[in-house]
Tab-separated table of C-alpha atoms in Angstrom:
chain	number	residue	atom	x	y	z
A	1	UNK	CA	0.000	0.000	0.000
A	2	UNK	CA	2.749	2.428	0.829
A	3	UNK	CA	4.392	1.774	-2.537
A	4	UNK	CA	1.105	2.372	-4.368
A	5	UNK	CA	0.516	5.664	-2.547
A	6	UNK	CA	4.064	6.747	-3.413
A	7	UNK	CA	3.473	6.053	-7.107
A	8	UNK	CA	0.255	8.055	-7.092
A	9	UNK	CA	1.909	11.157	-5.645
A	10	UNK	CA	5.377	10.842	-7.187
A	11	UNK	CA	4.705	13.523	-9.787
A	12	UNK	CA	3.446	16.141	-7.304
A	13	UNK	CA	5.584	16.002	-4.181
A	14	UNK	CA	9.306	16.835	-3.784
A	15	UNK	CA	11.481	13.833	-4.463
A	16	UNK	CA	8.982	12.245	-6.859
A	17	UNK	CA	9.526	11.285	-10.466
A	18	UNK	CA	8.877	14.802	-11.829
A	19	UNK	CA	11.318	16.319	-9.340
A	20	UNK	CA	13.953	13.724	-10.283
A	21	UNK	CA	13.876	14.872	-13.900
A	22	UNK	CA	15.127	18.290	-12.818
A	23	UNK	CA	17.515	17.142	-10.109
A	24	UNK	CA	21.229	17.663	-10.947
A	25	UNK	CA	22.862	14.509	-12.309
A	26	UNK	CA	25.662	14.560	-9.756
A	27	UNK	CA	23.151	14.417	-6.884
A	28	UNK	CA	21.461	11.384	-8.413
A	29	UNK	CA	24.821	9.745	-8.961
A	30	UNK	CA	25.721	10.385	-5.339
A	31	UNK	CA	22.522	8.766	-4.121
A	32	UNK	CA	23.054	5.767	-6.380
A	33	UNK	CA	26.626	5.370	-5.183
A	34	UNK	CA	25.651	5.484	-1.526
A	35	UNK	CA	22.757	3.104	-2.057
A	36	UNK	CA	24.859	0.594	-3.967
A	37	UNK	CA	27.633	0.618	-1.421
A	38	UNK	CA	25.215	0.315	1.469
A	39	UNK	CA	23.710	-2.718	-0.216
A	40	UNK	CA	27.181	-4.192	-0.669
A	41	UNK	CA	28.006	-3.851	3.006
A	42	UNK	CA	24.585	-5.041	4.124
A	43	UNK	CA	24.890	-8.142	1.958
A	44	UNK	CA	28.349	-8.898	3.280
A	45	UNK	CA	27.167	-8.581	6.865
A	46	UNK	CA	24.042	-10.627	6.277
A	47	UNK	CA	25.672	-13.599	4.527
A	48	UNK	CA	26.910	-16.138	7.087
A	49	UNK	CA	30.638	-16.719	6.928
A	50	UNK	CA	31.363	-20.380	6.310
A	51	UNK	CA	33.715	-21.569	8.998
A	52	UNK	CA	33.728	-18.241	10.853
A	53	UNK	CA	33.363	-20.009	14.184
A	54	UNK	CA	35.578	-22.940	13.254
A	55	UNK	CA	38.294	-23.738	15.760
A	56	UNK	CA	41.838	-22.885	14.683
A	57	UNK	CA	44.678	-25.365	14.758
A	58	UNK	CA	47.032	-24.674	17.685
A	59	UNK	CA	50.588	-23.631	16.824
A	60	UNK	CA	53.718	-22.325	18.519
A	61	UNK	CA	54.608	-18.629	18.257
A	62	UNK	CA	56.871	-17.714	15.313
A	63	UNK	CA	60.645	-17.714	15.591
A	64	UNK	CA	61.978	-14.329	16.695
A	65	UNK	CA	64.831	-13.289	14.419
A	66	UNK	CA	66.491	-10.059	13.281
A	67	UNK	CA	65.693	-8.853	9.734
A	68	UNK	CA	67.177	-11.221	7.149
A	69	UNK	CA	70.682	-10.499	5.890
A	70	UNK	CA	72.772	-12.170	3.213
A	71	UNK	CA	75.173	-13.696	5.720
A	72	UNK	CA	72.388	-15.153	7.824
A	73	UNK	CA	69.912	-16.114	5.123
A	74	UNK	CA	70.407	-19.864	5.518
A	75	UNK	CA	69.972	-19.557	9.286
A	76	UNK	CA	66.740	-17.607	8.754
A	77	UNK	CA	65.401	-20.317	6.462
A	78	UNK	CA	66.390	-23.016	8.937
A	79	UNK	CA	64.733	-21.310	11.926
A	80	UNK	CA	61.399	-20.883	10.155
A	81	UNK	CA	61.535	-24.399	8.731
A	82	UNK	CA	61.974	-25.709	12.264
A	83	UNK	CA	59.013	-23.632	13.422
A	84	UNK	CA	56.855	-24.997	10.594
A	85	UNK	CA	57.853	-28.552	11.536
A	86	UNK	CA	56.920	-27.912	15.156
A	87	UNK	CA	53.597	-26.428	14.067
A	88	UNK	CA	52.934	-29.531	11.973
A	89	UNK	CA	53.547	-31.802	14.946
A	90	UNK	CA	51.293	-29.704	17.157
A	91	UNK	CA	48.502	-29.675	14.558
A	92	UNK	CA	48.763	-33.453	14.086
A	93	UNK	CA	48.587	-34.072	17.831
A	94	UNK	CA	45.310	-32.140	17.967
A	95	UNK	CA	43.768	-33.884	14.972
A	96	UNK	CA	44.290	-31.229	12.286
A	97	UNK	CA	45.686	-33.604	9.698
A	98	UNK	CA	45.312	-31.400	6.611
A	99	UNK	CA	46.957	-28.425	8.305
A	100	UNK	CA	49.741	-30.690	9.574
A	101	UNK	CA	50.385	-32.027	6.060
A	102	UNK	CA	50.615	-28.516	4.627
A	103	UNK	CA	52.993	-27.402	7.358
A	104	UNK	CA	55.206	-30.447	6.870
A	105	UNK	CA	55.542	-29.420	3.233
A	106	UNK	CA	56.433	-25.877	4.225
A	107	UNK	CA	59.090	-27.206	6.597
A	108	UNK	CA	61.098	-28.298	3.547
A	109	UNK	CA	61.113	-24.889	1.833
A	110	UNK	CA	62.952	-21.576	1.948
A	111	UNK	CA	60.909	-19.624	4.477
A	112	UNK	CA	61.669	-16.017	5.312
A	113	UNK	CA	58.785	-16.078	7.771
A	114	UNK	CA	56.294	-18.543	9.204
A	115	UNK	CA	53.506	-18.174	11.749
A	116	UNK	CA	51.157	-21.126	12.083
A	117	UNK	CA	48.713	-19.419	14.442
A	118	UNK	CA	45.203	-18.651	13.230
A	119	UNK	CA	44.854	-18.562	9.454
A	120	UNK	CA	48.639	-18.395	9.273
A	121	UNK	CA	51.329	-16.246	7.650
A	122	UNK	CA	53.993	-17.523	5.254
A	123	UNK	CA	56.749	-15.862	3.257
A	124	UNK	CA	58.494	-18.285	0.912
A	125	UNK	CA	61.390	-17.696	-1.479
A	126	UNK	CA	61.766	-19.516	-4.778
A	127	UNK	CA	65.237	-19.101	-6.241
A	128	UNK	CA	68.474	-17.555	-5.019
A	129	UNK	CA	67.358	-14.308	-3.408
A	130	UNK	CA	70.845	-13.324	-2.261
A	131	UNK	CA	72.103	-13.123	-5.857
A	132	UNK	CA	68.909	-12.205	-7.705
A	133	UNK	CA	68.958	-9.209	-9.987
A	134	UNK	CA	65.246	-9.536	-10.716
A	135	UNK	CA	62.853	-10.148	-7.830
A	136	UNK	CA	59.076	-10.561	-7.982
A	137	UNK	CA	57.055	-10.233	-4.773
A	138	UNK	CA	53.563	-11.729	-5.018
A	139	UNK	CA	50.845	-10.221	-2.805
A	140	UNK	CA	47.672	-12.347	-2.567
A	141	UNK	CA	44.028	-11.423	-2.294
A	142	UNK	CA	41.197	-12.673	-0.115
A	143	UNK	CA	40.806	-16.107	1.460
A	144	UNK	CA	44.518	-16.887	1.456
A	145	UNK	CA	46.039	-18.619	4.478
A	146	UNK	CA	47.995	-21.746	5.288
A	147	UNK	CA	44.990	-23.943	4.491
A	148	UNK	CA	44.740	-22.465	0.979
A	149	UNK	CA	48.442	-21.717	0.549
A	150	UNK	CA	48.963	-24.360	-2.161
A	151	UNK	CA	47.008	-22.377	-4.754
A	152	UNK	CA	48.952	-19.188	-3.931
A	153	UNK	CA	52.247	-21.045	-4.107
A	154	UNK	CA	51.274	-22.445	-7.510
A	155	UNK	CA	51.251	-18.919	-8.920
A	156	UNK	CA	54.752	-18.303	-7.577
A	157	UNK	CA	56.011	-21.596	-9.023
A	158	UNK	CA	54.559	-20.847	-12.458
A	159	UNK	CA	56.196	-17.410	-12.552
A	160	UNK	CA	59.513	-18.688	-11.239
A	161	UNK	CA	59.668	-21.425	-13.859
A	162	UNK	CA	59.017	-18.984	-16.681
A	163	UNK	CA	61.508	-16.442	-15.338
A	164	UNK	CA	64.146	-19.146	-15.113
A	165	UNK	CA	63.568	-20.109	-18.749
A	166	UNK	CA	63.497	-16.590	-20.155
A	167	UNK	CA	66.020	-14.643	-18.071
A	168	UNK	CA	69.030	-13.492	-20.101
A	169	UNK	CA	72.321	-15.259	-19.495
A	170	UNK	CA	73.867	-14.126	-16.223
A	171	UNK	CA	70.626	-12.688	-14.797
A	172	UNK	CA	69.391	-14.502	-11.694
A	173	UNK	CA	65.795	-14.305	-10.572
A	174	UNK	CA	63.770	-14.982	-7.437
A	175	UNK	CA	60.072	-15.027	-6.629
A	176	UNK	CA	58.767	-14.343	-3.135
A	177	UNK	CA	55.279	-15.486	-2.116
A	178	UNK	CA	54.401	-12.918	0.556
A	179	UNK	CA	51.441	-14.024	2.641
A	180	UNK	CA	52.374	-11.408	5.195
A	181	UNK	CA	48.948	-10.202	6.287
A	182	UNK	CA	45.622	-11.602	7.413
A	183	UNK	CA	43.604	-11.581	4.224
A	184	UNK	CA	39.866	-10.834	4.336
A	185	UNK	CA	37.228	-13.408	3.514
A	186	UNK	CA	35.720	-13.102	0.050
A	187	UNK	CA	32.267	-12.830	1.626
A	188	UNK	CA	32.863	-10.500	4.564
A	189	UNK	CA	32.529	-6.791	5.372
A	190	UNK	CA	36.327	-6.410	5.493
A	191	UNK	CA	36.747	-7.313	1.820
A	192	UNK	CA	34.850	-4.133	0.851
A	193	UNK	CA	36.992	-1.761	2.933
A	194	UNK	CA	40.634	-0.722	3.099
A	195	UNK	CA	41.061	-1.689	6.773
A	196	UNK	CA	43.069	-4.886	6.275
A	197	UNK	CA	45.157	-3.200	3.590
A	198	UNK	CA	46.019	-0.240	5.807
A	199	UNK	CA	47.156	-2.621	8.534
A	200	UNK	CA	49.279	-4.599	6.079
A	201	UNK	CA	50.899	-1.653	4.290
A	202	UNK	CA	53.667	-0.920	6.852
A	203	UNK	CA	54.572	-4.619	6.929
A	204	UNK	CA	54.870	-4.716	3.145
A	205	UNK	CA	57.050	-1.604	3.025
A	206	UNK	CA	59.360	-3.061	5.672
A	207	UNK	CA	59.502	-6.382	3.873
A	208	UNK	CA	60.524	-4.787	0.569
A	209	UNK	CA	63.308	-2.957	2.413
A	210	UNK	CA	64.466	-6.328	3.750
A	211	UNK	CA	64.407	-7.774	0.235
A	212	UNK	CA	66.544	-4.886	-0.995
A	213	UNK	CA	69.039	-5.577	1.784
A	214	UNK	CA	69.369	-9.231	0.792
A	215	UNK	CA	69.102	-9.234	-3.012
A	216	UNK	CA	71.837	-8.253	-5.456
A	217	UNK	CA	72.805	-4.561	-5.527
A	218	UNK	CA	70.435	-2.471	-7.679
A	219	UNK	CA	68.101	-5.422	-8.117
A	220	UNK	CA	64.853	-4.748	-9.946
A	221	UNK	CA	61.943	-5.425	-7.560
A	222	UNK	CA	58.420	-5.858	-8.935
A	223	UNK	CA	55.277	-6.289	-6.824
A	224	UNK	CA	52.539	-8.358	-8.445
A	225	UNK	CA	49.348	-7.678	-6.528
A	226	UNK	CA	46.248	-9.780	-7.088
A	227	UNK	CA	42.660	-8.771	-6.294
A	228	UNK	CA	42.483	-7.385	-2.710
A	229	UNK	CA	46.286	-7.561	-2.710
A	230	UNK	CA	46.198	-4.584	-5.085
A	231	UNK	CA	44.571	-2.564	-2.303
A	232	UNK	CA	47.419	-3.585	0.021
A	233	UNK	CA	50.054	-2.563	-2.518
A	234	UNK	CA	48.324	0.738	-3.189
A	235	UNK	CA	48.163	1.565	0.503
A	236	UNK	CA	51.885	0.786	0.792
A	237	UNK	CA	52.863	2.573	-2.432
A	238	UNK	CA	54.067	5.872	-1.001
A	239	UNK	CA	57.591	5.190	0.225
A	240	UNK	CA	57.647	1.659	-1.197
A	241	UNK	CA	61.045	0.914	-2.740
A	242	UNK	CA	59.793	-0.948	-5.800
A	243	UNK	CA	60.370	-0.583	-9.524
A	244	UNK	CA	56.975	-1.899	-10.626
A	245	UNK	CA	53.520	-2.123	-9.073
A	246	UNK	CA	51.270	-4.497	-10.999
A	247	UNK	CA	47.542	-4.703	-10.245
A	248	UNK	CA	45.862	-7.924	-11.399
A	249	UNK	CA	42.106	-8.400	-11.257
A	250	UNK	CA	41.842	-5.356	-9.030
A	251	UNK	CA	38.520	-4.200	-7.574
A	252	UNK	CA	40.109	-0.745	-7.281
A	253	UNK	CA	42.984	0.528	-5.193
A	254	UNK	CA	41.402	3.213	-3.039
A	255	UNK	CA	43.077	5.870	-5.197
A	256	UNK	CA	41.405	7.895	-7.942
A	257	UNK	CA	44.459	7.798	-10.196
A	258	UNK	CA	47.860	6.154	-10.409
A	259	UNK	CA	49.442	9.537	-9.701
A	260	UNK	CA	47.625	9.625	-6.354
A	261	UNK	CA	49.674	6.622	-5.233
A	262	UNK	CA	52.735	8.910	-4.971
A	263	UNK	CA	55.142	6.191	-6.014
A	264	UNK	CA	58.252	6.201	-8.164
A	265	UNK	CA	57.338	2.740	-9.433
A	266	UNK	CA	55.826	2.081	-12.835
A	267	UNK	CA	52.146	1.307	-12.280
A	268	UNK	CA	50.641	-1.468	-14.390
A	269	UNK	CA	47.155	-2.973	-14.491
A	270	UNK	CA	45.448	-5.870	-16.254
A	271	UNK	CA	42.182	-7.748	-16.177
A	272	UNK	CA	41.318	-10.995	-17.939
A	273	UNK	CA	38.339	-11.021	-20.265
A	274	UNK	CA	36.500	-13.559	-18.078
A	275	UNK	CA	37.367	-11.982	-14.716
A	276	UNK	CA	34.211	-11.439	-12.641
A	277	UNK	CA	35.791	-8.450	-10.901
A	278	UNK	CA	34.849	-6.402	-13.959
A	279	UNK	CA	31.323	-6.335	-12.555
A	280	UNK	CA	32.301	-5.007	-9.121
A	281	UNK	CA	31.075	-1.397	-8.762
A	282	UNK	CA	34.079	0.930	-8.886
A	283	UNK	CA	32.778	3.286	-6.229
A	284	UNK	CA	33.784	4.501	-2.797
A	285	UNK	CA	31.942	6.274	-0.019
A	286	UNK	CA	32.098	6.930	3.697
A	287	UNK	CA	29.586	4.611	5.340
A	288	UNK	CA	29.183	3.298	8.890
A	289	UNK	CA	32.352	5.053	10.031
A	290	UNK	CA	34.602	3.587	7.335
A	291	UNK	CA	35.300	3.924	3.608
A	292	UNK	CA	33.565	1.260	1.555
A	293	UNK	CA	34.616	0.438	-2.006
A	294	UNK	CA	37.860	1.169	-3.818
A	295	UNK	CA	37.144	3.844	-6.408
A	296	UNK	CA	38.369	4.126	-9.971
A	297	UNK	CA	38.857	1.029	-12.101
A	298	UNK	CA	42.650	0.569	-12.471
A	299	UNK	CA	42.306	-0.536	-16.117
A	300	UNK	CA	40.303	2.562	-17.041
A	301	UNK	CA	41.877	5.363	-19.033
A	302	UNK	CA	41.228	7.911	-16.294
A	303	UNK	CA	43.218	5.906	-13.746
A	304	UNK	CA	46.385	6.286	-15.794
A	305	UNK	CA	48.127	2.930	-15.272
A	306	UNK	CA	50.004	1.097	-18.005
A	307	UNK	CA	47.310	-1.352	-19.049
A	308	UNK	CA	48.529	-4.606	-20.592
A	309	UNK	CA	46.864	-7.611	-22.175
A	310	UNK	CA	45.822	-10.479	-19.885
A	311	UNK	CA	44.053	-12.727	-22.383
A	312	UNK	CA	40.778	-14.536	-21.871
A	313	UNK	CA	41.395	-15.847	-18.360
A	314	UNK	CA	39.296	-15.496	-15.236
A	315	UNK	CA	40.047	-14.098	-11.804
A	316	UNK	CA	42.415	-16.901	-10.815
A	317	UNK	CA	44.182	-17.360	-14.170
A	318	UNK	CA	46.778	-14.591	-14.309
A	319	UNK	CA	49.659	-16.983	-13.632
A	320	UNK	CA	48.339	-19.905	-15.665
A	321	UNK	CA	51.249	-21.603	-17.510
A	322	UNK	CA	51.279	-20.645	-21.167
A	323	UNK	CA	48.924	-17.699	-20.688
A	324	UNK	CA	49.344	-14.255	-22.229
A	325	UNK	CA	49.135	-12.665	-18.793
A	326	UNK	CA	52.017	-14.784	-17.453
A	327	UNK	CA	54.095	-13.914	-20.518
A	328	UNK	CA	53.563	-10.197	-19.904
A	329	UNK	CA	54.231	-10.494	-16.177
A	330	UNK	CA	57.522	-12.227	-16.978
A	331	UNK	CA	58.489	-9.382	-19.297
A	332	UNK	CA	57.685	-6.796	-16.643
A	333	UNK	CA	59.726	-8.556	-13.956
A	334	UNK	CA	62.694	-8.988	-16.308
A	335	UNK	CA	62.526	-5.316	-17.291
A	336	UNK	CA	61.599	-6.042	-20.908
A	337	UNK	CA	58.870	-3.422	-20.768
A	338	UNK	CA	58.943	-2.629	-24.496
A	339	UNK	CA	57.870	-6.212	-25.211
A	340	UNK	CA	54.755	-6.064	-23.003
A	341	UNK	CA	51.658	-6.365	-25.172
A	342	UNK	CA	48.840	-3.906	-24.659
């Protein structure tokens, strides 16, 4: 009944259909933006989080070590491997067999950092970081933790293999899988805000400084930032000692333009033709005491990034072996920027 009464009077009272015809376009756009973002947050809050109340596997605290240095790199790897092995034993003793199996695998790898508590944090190196002249740091998006680490690691492996094949003679490469922050859930209020990214940004800046201290002098360092990871990289951009910032499948970065990032790095962006993130509203507004949404589409002309071709892949396909996107990412990391296809 209320809806019917509103239709009957819409043409005569303020705010009705007739009034809307004469209302400035920017005011309508503002209302639409606020309404769409409010709906986004409301939906995220209303949808139950699968596993939100699930018990976490117990784990020991992480090894406490000074920042990594070339001379002590092997000792750093060894300390975090030992911590991962201890975490695996603890998880197995409490019946968390899948987590224990994953941590046993990590205990055999080059770990710059490991923390098995909660969802878990892992920083793994593929290659010889101490002598690498080209370093790629991968920053993941939502729903990434120890329990889903295998899929994140697969992207690092695919890139490392291609870099190894295509690097010029005498150029050493390394890939770092940086799961250095607590990622948001794909269906959660935090995935629509910059809160997690703002908390992670100082850690990422510090980590890149550590990489610079360990890698070869004047190494080229590229950050490849996927999905929500692009928000993390954007928040860290000012003062980040990187040569390239690459946004893959980004919902937006929280900045209106690439220039607003205030970074010396080259800013790149790509989106696969089948990536669902294309349909995410590129809006931002202050709602419920926080900023919701991430603003301008990074592959749009107005954003001002160097947009490159990513092929026909979906949201999880940017590092697929043999893909156009992986070929272009390899060229960016190696510094062959003139060969990147647009």
